[in-house]
Amino acid sequence: EVSKSCFKEINTFIQQGCIKLFKSDCEGEEGIQTREVNCVLKADSSAADNAICEYFEPKPRQEQACLIPCPQDCVVTEFTPWTTCSKTCGLGLQNRVRSIVAPPLFGGLPCPNLTEFQTCAPRACEGREMVFSLKVGGWSECKLPSLPPPPTSSAAPSRTARQARRRKGKERKGNRDPEMRELIKSKRNRNKLNRLEDELWNMEIGYQSRQVVCVHRNGSTVSLRLCPHWSLPETFQSCLMTKDCVVSEWSVWGSCSKTCSDPSVPQGTRSRSRQLIRLPTGGGSECPQLEESQACEPEGDGVPPCATYAWRTTEWNECRVDALLSQQDRRRGNQTGLCGGGVQSREVYCFQANAELLTSKPVDVQLCKGTTLSTTQLCHIPCPVECEVSPWGAWGPCTFENCDERVVKKGVKFRRRTITNYPTGGEGNCPHLVEVIPCDDPSCFSWQLVKLEECIPEEDMDCGEGTQTPQVRCIKSEGIKHCSGQMCVDEVYPSSVPCVVPCPKDCALSLWTEWSTCSQTCSSKTAEGKQMRTRAILAYNAGEGGSSCPNTSTLQEVRNCNEHPCIVYHWQTGPWGQCVEDTTTSINSSSKKSTCTVGVQTRKVICVKVNVGQVPPKKCPEAPRPESVRPCLLPCKRDCIVTPFSEWTECPTSCETGTNAQKNKQFRYRMIIQMSANGGQECPDVLYEEKECATPSVCPGYRWKTHKWRKCQLVPWSIRRDSKGAQENCGAGVQTRAISCRQLDGTVADVVQCLKFASSMPVMSQPCQLLCRDDCQLSNWSKFSPCTSDCVGVRTRRRALVGKSKKKDKCKNGQMFPLSETQYCPCDKYNAQPVGNWSDCILPEGRVESAVGMKVQGDVKECGQGYRYQAMVCYDQDNKLVETSRCNSHGYIEEACIVPCPSDCKLSEWSNWSRCSKSCGSGVKVRSKWLREKPYNGGRPCPKLDHLNQVYEVVPCVSDCSQYIWVAEPWSVWKVSNVDLKENCGEGVQTRRVRCMLNTVDGPTDAVEDYLCDPEEMPQGTRESRLPCPEDCVLSDWSPWTPCDLVRIITNQGDRERTAFALRLPKEGEDCPVSMQTEPCLLNRNCFHYSYNITDWSTCQLSASAVCGIGLKTRMLDCVRSDGKSVDLKYCEEVCLESYLRLPCLEGTLNCIVLCGTEAQTHFSVLCLNSSGKMWRRRTVVEASQGDGRPCPSQMEQWKPCPVRPCYRWQYGPWSECRVEEVVCGVGLRFRNLSCFVSDGSGDGKSSIAEEELCAGLEQLLQMTLLICSGDCYLMEWSDWSPCQSVCVKGQRLDFTPVQVRSRAVIAQEPENIAQCPDQEWQSWPCSIGECYEYQWMGSPQLIWCQRSDGINVTGEAESMILFVCLCCPLQEGVCMCEEGYTEVLTAKGMLEQCTPIPVLEIPTAGDKKSDVKTSRAINPTLPTTVQPGRVGRTWYLQPFGPGKLLPIIFPPQKKRPELCDI
């Protein structure tokens, strides 16, 4: 019942999830950490008084709170599977092991046993088991043989005495010639080097010994007689005495490389060295480093401050517009006259900021930190304003050139025009404004006819002949100015004009019209100027008594006009010259030496006859002559300022390897700070200097030179006299040789140089063999046989047996002693194979960098033909990788490629301007472009297009309302209907021709199409009226209507009127008809008012020579009639609005486009780790595009494959089997070769063996190993290092060094040898980044185990079963188990049934002298390596009994021994 309830409760626990066996709330204890704080001197770390340091900074705290972690027990993995039985027959052992994954820390429980044994007996042995083994011990340390007793007087003389005696004997034979003496001296020196008895080497040969014993399988040593079936191995061998490397004391520290004072500047370095006294031999400790360096700061007073560096710029270069031209712009071919927006550049360089400005030299740009200054900016070149002039005015009256000096009788007529748009640079850039022609009868003042009064008949008659009195005014001929009448007293006053007032029966004629415009502007032989005026018959005369009407010819009068010849003169001016210094005046601009003076400009002024050319100046009037000299202000002179030259760049300090030393170049440069101007001192021509460096010395190069091997030295006979071969003086020995350091030219050098620069040092000793009589002796190898041709056939070399070896059968074994060697003939044929992908298409590099490494102005090639590269590997005839130089010089396969050039948006040229939308007043005109080609490859985008892919430009325009006028000819003769033949009067019709003509300043000239004239203004071409009969009243034509009053028009109260007067009075008794007509003023019907209208601003218009930038926008001044119709400006009152009709602008699409600017590409940076390595170069955007500017290229970096270079490496071969010289067990050797392999570094495993010299030497690695004897108990190999683990509390890392651990378990082969097993071992090692692990119980109805958070089972399934069934035992320790010597018997359901004695052999337990396997415990987890004995654990061994199943159980060590409990 108790048992059932116990298991029921356990099942409930399982359903609740994870079951914890022990509950611990330990989170550590709070503690205090202390440390010592002392004041030291920085220079040498010597102690100083604390008060000194406290003066500069507070003393750091000496205590701080800390957390003492809880004890952490050792954690192990689960057991491995059981090993096979240690014996194939008889009683043996099986082992299973586990490893440590977490060491015990802070007093935690030690590690348990790592090994578990159990006996096994596969089968009974047939015959006798092997009981004895011949075991070889390890070699002892190398030692020198004991010194022989000192020689007696009868002993042989010393070596020195023998050499001296030999030399004396040779001298007796006679003097040698000089050549022989030199040869002997050279040989002596060579022999001395071969001996090399220097303290630096000091090699001594000693001997080693070892033991050979016969052992029983229980581990006991027995007599060698019991192992008679083995031949005994050598027990002595020669060896090289172990000597450690010896060096001298350190020298004094050198001076600090930093020579200035600035905490922000990195520290300098200083170094010291020590001398090599003796090289290591015989496996002695290697030499430590001979040089070391440390950070330092300069010491002492007077240390100058460190230089500070900053960026500085030159002046901006001239503004360039061509850089903004599109690809299709025709102005690319001719860039003269370009203006508007552009770009300009400058150079940026680095200089020393804390030096004087003019003495500061440019320095390396690497010294300046931070962002560099901008190297480009937008700029503007003012576009020249063209001069615009008005049309020529009419010719003026004939006047004197100078009315004050009327010397010449001849006169001149002037005509003028005015400037309507003032040009850049003043009036001098305009055409001439005055023209003159000679004339006769000049006058300075004249009477001007204003009008003629009415015709007054003579003698108080009502009709008949009379006169008209003129109304005149005095005017000045020059300028047509009104003057006082006194000025015209000398001029002929206009007389009265005769006229006729028709009587009632007379013919009535109209008044004369105004004189027409002169048909010619001047007169010549072929053309004369004419003017005409006409009048018409208004009424015919009576049949009798009245004056008849004149003939038709008399109704028209013609007179000559502009009778002056067509000879026109004008002054013509040339451009103003440069402003030159005028020494007569000066303006001191400052107290400085330089002055800005007033200068003069001159130009050429000549008199020109139109259509002829230059004529004498007297032909042109002097008054309007333009000036030929004018004052100007000379700009101040500005001298060029340049920086001093930079320092010469460094020549290579290192020497060149090989004999192909090339001359390098060094350069220096200076920057222009200020350009010269206005005649100042010019800049020097030389800004960059270059010179060749001295030819670099060829690197001396160092190599090891090996000398002859000395005689093979055996172990002294006195020591080996009882061993094999002692009587023959043969066997294995050691021989040494001398090594010296040489330069490439063969001269002797210091050994330290070879240690630093040469390849690995050759071996100075090697095993050797003195052949015995029974050994096989062979001759040396012959030379290889010659090859018939390269890459074809084989070549061989041979050797032969010597002496008695020819007759020995073992020497005739060709595998052991080959007598010939064959190899393929050498071949110099190579094959190139591509590897990897093609690189980007790379353009040839142009000049994109200046001497200081900054961007310079100029187009950088961005497209076109380039090359792409693919890495290649080179193989020889054996398909082995070799240097790519064997296949080609650069190591690439090249292929031409194309980088597509960006194609900008292409539009058509502008169409012609359309006609102005209005023929009178302001309108608009339009022109357009249409899309020809869309942009691609990153070209400039198109402007905003409409749905027809067009872009428009609309500008205002104005049409002169008086440009085209209607011109009416005189009325025709009346055509009277119902003609009364007697009186010729009555109703009739008159017609006239009306034409549209081009109006000029000289009057209408040419007829044009009628649509160009305003149809509303067209005069009548036909009129019907009544032709007065004789004696009827005849009226003149109606006068124009009087203007309407604007105010009265608005109120509909105004009237207008027109009048006529009687040209012929009626007969007596008759009255004239009404001579005045009146009509109401109706707005916009018969009366109008006028006002100015200003149009909106036009779009911004650029100069034809500009690409972008500042343009002009215009608006028009329009005279608008009240009905909205535009009319001539003369109808409007003058308003001063002209100054507002043009404004500068910078808006909309005229903003300058900015092409993307990129910083020059850097050189390819090398990062070549293997065959897939890439070199990269990058560039950055320094100015993003704006507006319709070409966008930045998408490719900001390019890559190129690294050239494939063969990677040579040493590769270890597999370890051979342990060899113990014809015996079974003991200390032996295993070896593996270190071979030179070549590969491409890609890591795909493809490699092949290469020549040994390519890896700078070959060595064979030997390792002393232990061949286990039968029955030995031994330690396994070390386990792998466990994962790095930190000390954590609740998942948070504490401030303790993380550790990792490895362990070695014990393996036993004989049950009776367990007591002789060594202690198990483990090591801990500090690591960098540790993890925090948690442990929890995992369970199922049958199994429970403890698992770490990384998934490792740290208990094992078998032991967890017992923990599971004992959870409900009421024991204080919480563990239920069987007593020692008993095992648990379980039911079929896995329940504990009883404890049963174990009928098995006794295993020693704790307390016996033959103790169980011991463990190791780490005291401090941060110590690097500790191997210490630990506490004793306990292992139980179970055997099947009854119906139960085999259940091995292990428990961790307990503080209190478990007791048997009842269930």
PDB file of N, CA and C in Angstrom, residues 462-516:
ATOM      1  N   ASP A 462     -18.802 139.596-101.313  1.00  0.00           N
ATOM      2  CA  ASP A 462     -19.206 138.345-100.670  1.00  0.00           C
ATOM      3  C   ASP A 462     -18.544 137.144-101.326  1.00  0.00           C
ATOM      4  N   CYS A 463     -18.121 137.320-102.536  1.00  0.00           N
ATOM      5  CA  CYS A 463     -17.483 136.208-103.242  1.00  0.00           C
ATOM      6  C   CYS A 463     -16.482 136.762-104.210  1.00  0.00           C
ATOM      7  N   GLY A 464     -15.742 135.912-104.764  1.00  0.00           N
ATOM      8  CA  GLY A 464     -14.708 136.320-105.679  1.00  0.00           C
ATOM      9  C   GLY A 464     -13.334 136.034-105.092  1.00  0.00           C
ATOM     10  N   GLU A 465     -12.343 136.665-105.732  1.00  0.00           N
ATOM     11  CA  GLU A 465     -10.985 136.428-105.314  1.00  0.00           C
ATOM     12  C   GLU A 465     -10.721 137.086-103.965  1.00  0.00           C
ATOM     13  N   GLY A 466      -9.867 136.430-103.192  1.00  0.00           N
ATOM     14  CA  GLY A 466      -9.522 136.961-101.874  1.00  0.00           C
ATOM     15  C   GLY A 466      -8.176 136.401-101.406  1.00  0.00           C
ATOM     16  N   THR A 467      -7.929 136.529-100.122  1.00  0.00           N
ATOM     17  CA  THR A 467      -6.664 136.031 -99.550  1.00  0.00           C
ATOM     18  C   THR A 467      -6.945 135.282 -98.249  1.00  0.00           C
ATOM     19  N   GLN A 468      -5.943 134.430 -97.938  1.00  0.00           N
ATOM     20  CA  GLN A 468      -5.959 133.693 -96.660  1.00  0.00           C
ATOM     21  C   GLN A 468      -4.736 134.098 -95.858  1.00  0.00           C
ATOM     22  N   THR A 469      -4.957 134.548 -94.665  1.00  0.00           N
ATOM     23  CA  THR A 469      -3.861 134.985 -93.799  1.00  0.00           C
ATOM     24  C   THR A 469      -3.311 133.764 -93.052  1.00  0.00           C
ATOM     25  N   PRO A 470      -1.963 133.554 -93.120  1.00  0.00           N
ATOM     26  CA  PRO A 470      -1.401 132.378 -92.411  1.00  0.00           C
ATOM     27  C   PRO A 470      -1.208 132.648 -90.906  1.00  0.00           C
ATOM     28  N   GLN A 471      -1.428 131.624 -90.124  1.00  0.00           N
ATOM     29  CA  GLN A 471      -1.055 131.666 -88.696  1.00  0.00           C
ATOM     30  C   GLN A 471       0.289 130.942 -88.567  1.00  0.00           C
ATOM     31  N   VAL A 472       1.343 131.614 -88.041  1.00  0.00           N
ATOM     32  CA  VAL A 472       2.699 131.047 -87.988  1.00  0.00           C
ATOM     33  C   VAL A 472       3.247 131.170 -86.573  1.00  0.00           C
ATOM     34  N   ARG A 473       4.348 130.452 -86.344  1.00  0.00           N
ATOM     35  CA  ARG A 473       5.107 130.544 -85.101  1.00  0.00           C
ATOM     36  C   ARG A 473       6.574 130.360 -85.425  1.00  0.00           C
ATOM     37  N   CYS A 474       7.417 130.950 -84.600  1.00  0.00           N
ATOM     38  CA  CYS A 474       8.863 130.877 -84.812  1.00  0.00           C
ATOM     39  C   CYS A 474       9.412 129.637 -84.117  1.00  0.00           C
ATOM     40  N   ILE A 475      10.150 128.861 -84.820  1.00  0.00           N
ATOM     41  CA  ILE A 475      10.745 127.639 -84.251  1.00  0.00           C
ATOM     42  C   ILE A 475      12.218 127.623 -84.558  1.00  0.00           C
ATOM     43  N   LYS A 476      12.949 126.908 -83.693  1.00  0.00           N
ATOM     44  CA  LYS A 476      14.376 126.685 -83.907  1.00  0.00           C
ATOM     45  C   LYS A 476      14.517 125.425 -84.749  1.00  0.00           C
ATOM     46  N   SER A 477      15.252 125.553 -85.789  1.00  0.00           N
ATOM     47  CA  SER A 477      15.333 124.429 -86.724  1.00  0.00           C
ATOM     48  C   SER A 477      15.891 123.175 -86.057  1.00  0.00           C
ATOM     49  N   GLU A 478      16.914 123.365 -85.213  1.00  0.00           N
ATOM     50  CA  GLU A 478      17.524 122.214 -84.535  1.00  0.00           C
ATOM     51  C   GLU A 478      16.674 121.866 -83.326  1.00  0.00           C
ATOM     52  N   GLY A 479      16.035 120.782 -83.356  1.00  0.00           N
ATOM     53  CA  GLY A 479      15.229 120.330 -82.239  1.00  0.00           C
ATOM     54  C   GLY A 479      13.792 120.761 -82.322  1.00  0.00           C
ATOM     55  N   ILE A 480      13.392 121.575 -83.318  1.00  0.00           N
ATOM     56  CA  ILE A 480      12.003 121.995 -83.533  1.00  0.00           C
ATOM     57  C   ILE A 480      11.439 122.547 -82.229  1.00  0.00           C
ATOM     58  N   LYS A 481      12.046 123.559 -81.705  1.00  0.00           N
ATOM     59  CA  LYS A 481      11.609 124.163 -80.470  1.00  0.00           C
ATOM     60  C   LYS A 481      10.962 125.512 -80.776  1.00  0.00           C
ATOM     61  N   HIS A 482       9.918 125.821 -79.996  1.00  0.00           N
ATOM     62  CA  HIS A 482       9.264 127.126 -80.134  1.00  0.00           C
ATOM     63  C   HIS A 482      10.190 128.202 -79.600  1.00  0.00           C
ATOM     64  N   CYS A 483      10.250 129.314 -80.325  1.00  0.00           N
ATOM     65  CA  CYS A 483      11.112 130.412 -79.915  1.00  0.00           C
ATOM     66  C   CYS A 483      10.318 131.726 -80.007  1.00  0.00           C
ATOM     67  N   SER A 484      10.931 132.736 -79.511  1.00  0.00           N
ATOM     68  CA  SER A 484      10.340 134.066 -79.620  1.00  0.00           C
ATOM     69  C   SER A 484      10.376 134.535 -81.064  1.00  0.00           C
ATOM     70  N   GLY A 485       9.371 135.342 -81.436  1.00  0.00           N
ATOM     71  CA  GLY A 485       9.325 135.817 -82.806  1.00  0.00           C
ATOM     72  C   GLY A 485      10.495 136.680 -83.189  1.00  0.00           C
ATOM     73  N   GLN A 486      11.207 137.211 -82.179  1.00  0.00           N
ATOM     74  CA  GLN A 486      12.366 138.042 -82.463  1.00  0.00           C
ATOM     75  C   GLN A 486      13.486 137.235 -83.122  1.00  0.00           C
ATOM     76  N   MET A 487      13.484 135.889 -82.843  1.00  0.00           N
ATOM     77  CA  MET A 487      14.549 135.067 -83.404  1.00  0.00           C
ATOM     78  C   MET A 487      14.363 134.867 -84.898  1.00  0.00           C
ATOM     79  N   CYS A 488      13.146 135.164 -85.412  1.00  0.00           N
ATOM     80  CA  CYS A 488      12.876 134.913 -86.825  1.00  0.00           C
ATOM     81  C   CYS A 488      12.753 136.206 -87.640  1.00  0.00           C
ATOM     82  N   VAL A 489      13.243 137.313 -87.051  1.00  0.00           N
ATOM     83  CA  VAL A 489      13.086 138.599 -87.761  1.00  0.00           C
ATOM     84  C   VAL A 489      13.875 138.615 -89.050  1.00  0.00           C
ATOM     85  N   ASP A 490      14.915 137.848 -89.095  1.00  0.00           N
ATOM     86  CA  ASP A 490      15.719 137.827 -90.306  1.00  0.00           C
ATOM     87  C   ASP A 490      15.154 136.885 -91.355  1.00  0.00           C
ATOM     88  N   GLU A 491      14.155 136.141 -91.000  1.00  0.00           N
ATOM     89  CA  GLU A 491      13.577 135.186 -91.934  1.00  0.00           C
ATOM     90  C   GLU A 491      12.382 135.822 -92.646  1.00  0.00           C
ATOM     91  N   VAL A 492      12.117 135.344 -93.818  1.00  0.00           N
ATOM     92  CA  VAL A 492      10.988 135.845 -94.614  1.00  0.00           C
ATOM     93  C   VAL A 492       9.703 135.381 -93.952  1.00  0.00           C
ATOM     94  N   TYR A 493       8.881 136.359 -93.655  1.00  0.00           N
ATOM     95  CA  TYR A 493       7.602 136.018 -93.008  1.00  0.00           C
ATOM     96  C   TYR A 493       6.669 135.470 -94.072  1.00  0.00           C
ATOM     97  N   PRO A 494       5.956 134.423 -93.800  1.00  0.00           N
ATOM     98  CA  PRO A 494       5.053 133.854 -94.814  1.00  0.00           C
ATOM     99  C   PRO A 494       4.001 134.887 -95.231  1.00  0.00           C
ATOM    100  N   SER A 495       3.817 134.996 -96.534  1.00  0.00           N
ATOM    101  CA  SER A 495       2.837 135.954 -97.060  1.00  0.00           C
ATOM    102  C   SER A 495       1.461 135.324 -97.120  1.00  0.00           C
ATOM    103  N   SER A 496       0.459 136.199 -97.363  1.00  0.00           N
ATOM    104  CA  SER A 496      -0.917 135.710 -97.482  1.00  0.00           C
ATOM    105  C   SER A 496      -1.058 134.880 -98.750  1.00  0.00           C
ATOM    106  N   VAL A 497      -1.961 133.959 -98.681  1.00  0.00           N
ATOM    107  CA  VAL A 497      -2.167 133.024 -99.796  1.00  0.00           C
ATOM    108  C   VAL A 497      -3.418 133.465-100.548  1.00  0.00           C
ATOM    109  N   PRO A 498      -3.334 133.640-101.886  1.00  0.00           N
ATOM    110  CA  PRO A 498      -4.546 133.989-102.644  1.00  0.00           C
ATOM    111  C   PRO A 498      -5.527 132.836-102.658  1.00  0.00           C
ATOM    112  N   CYS A 499      -6.825 133.210-102.669  1.00  0.00           N
ATOM    113  CA  CYS A 499      -7.854 132.170-102.657  1.00  0.00           C
ATOM    114  C   CYS A 499      -9.093 132.718-103.372  1.00  0.00           C
ATOM    115  N   VAL A 500     -10.099 131.911-103.569  1.00  0.00           N
ATOM    116  CA  VAL A 500     -11.336 132.273-104.278  1.00  0.00           C
ATOM    117  C   VAL A 500     -12.511 131.790-103.457  1.00  0.00           C
ATOM    118  N   VAL A 501     -13.463 132.731-103.246  1.00  0.00           N
ATOM    119  CA  VAL A 501     -14.751 132.351-102.632  1.00  0.00           C
ATOM    120  C   VAL A 501     -15.754 132.261-103.762  1.00  0.00           C
ATOM    121  N   PRO A 502     -16.268 131.075-104.109  1.00  0.00           N
ATOM    122  CA  PRO A 502     -17.127 130.947-105.281  1.00  0.00           C
ATOM    123  C   PRO A 502     -18.448 131.739-105.084  1.00  0.00           C
ATOM    124  N   CYS A 503     -18.859 132.356-106.195  1.00  0.00           N
ATOM    125  CA  CYS A 503     -20.171 133.017-106.204  1.00  0.00           C
ATOM    126  C   CYS A 503     -21.226 131.964-106.506  1.00  0.00           C
ATOM    127  N   PRO A 504     -22.499 132.294-106.311  1.00  0.00           N
ATOM    128  CA  PRO A 504     -23.533 131.259-106.482  1.00  0.00           C
ATOM    129  C   PRO A 504     -23.525 130.572-107.820  1.00  0.00           C
ATOM    130  N   LYS A 505     -23.089 131.261-108.831  1.00  0.00           N
ATOM    131  CA  LYS A 505     -23.115 130.621-110.158  1.00  0.00           C
ATOM    132  C   LYS A 505     -21.756 130.025-110.523  1.00  0.00           C
ATOM    133  N   ASP A 506     -20.769 130.206-109.618  1.00  0.00           N
ATOM    134  CA  ASP A 506     -19.437 129.703-109.941  1.00  0.00           C
ATOM    135  C   ASP A 506     -19.321 128.212-109.630  1.00  0.00           C
ATOM    136  N   CYS A 507     -18.282 127.667-110.192  1.00  0.00           N
ATOM    137  CA  CYS A 507     -17.937 126.257-109.868  1.00  0.00           C
ATOM    138  C   CYS A 507     -17.383 126.227-108.447  1.00  0.00           C
ATOM    139  N   ALA A 508     -17.838 125.277-107.657  1.00  0.00           N
ATOM    140  CA  ALA A 508     -17.364 125.153-106.255  1.00  0.00           C
ATOM    141  C   ALA A 508     -16.373 123.988-106.150  1.00  0.00           C
ATOM    142  N   LEU A 509     -15.176 124.277-105.633  1.00  0.00           N
ATOM    143  CA  LEU A 509     -14.128 123.258-105.444  1.00  0.00           C
ATOM    144  C   LEU A 509     -13.857 123.023-103.945  1.00  0.00           C
ATOM    145  N   SER A 510     -13.405 121.837-103.650  1.00  0.00           N
ATOM    146  CA  SER A 510     -13.055 121.538-102.253  1.00  0.00           C
ATOM    147  C   SER A 510     -11.709 122.152-101.909  1.00  0.00           C
ATOM    148  N   LEU A 511     -11.339 122.150-100.648  1.00  0.00           N
ATOM    149  CA  LEU A 511     -10.023 122.609-100.212  1.00  0.00           C
ATOM    150  C   LEU A 511      -8.960 121.598-100.643  1.00  0.00           C
ATOM    151  N   TRP A 512      -7.723 122.116-100.764  1.00  0.00           N
ATOM    152  CA  TRP A 512      -6.617 121.219-101.125  1.00  0.00           C
ATOM    153  C   TRP A 512      -6.359 120.247 -99.963  1.00  0.00           C
ATOM    154  N   THR A 513      -6.090 119.047-100.365  1.00  0.00           N
ATOM    155  CA  THR A 513      -5.670 118.061 -99.330  1.00  0.00           C
ATOM    156  C   THR A 513      -4.251 118.373 -98.870  1.00  0.00           C
ATOM    157  N   GLU A 514      -3.807 117.699 -97.812  1.00  0.00           N
ATOM    158  CA  GLU A 514      -2.433 117.850 -97.356  1.00  0.00           C
ATOM    159  C   GLU A 514      -1.501 117.237 -98.399  1.00  0.00           C
ATOM    160  N   TRP A 515      -0.294 117.783 -98.422  1.00  0.00           N
ATOM    161  CA  TRP A 515       0.691 117.212 -99.335  1.00  0.00           C
ATOM    162  C   TRP A 515       0.972 115.760 -98.933  1.00  0.00           C
ATOM    163  N   SER A 516       1.048 114.906 -99.916  1.00  0.00           N
ATOM    164  CA  SER A 516       1.349 113.493 -99.646  1.00  0.00           C
ATOM    165  C   SER A 516       2.800 113.354 -99.203  1.00  0.00           C
TER     166      SER A 516
END
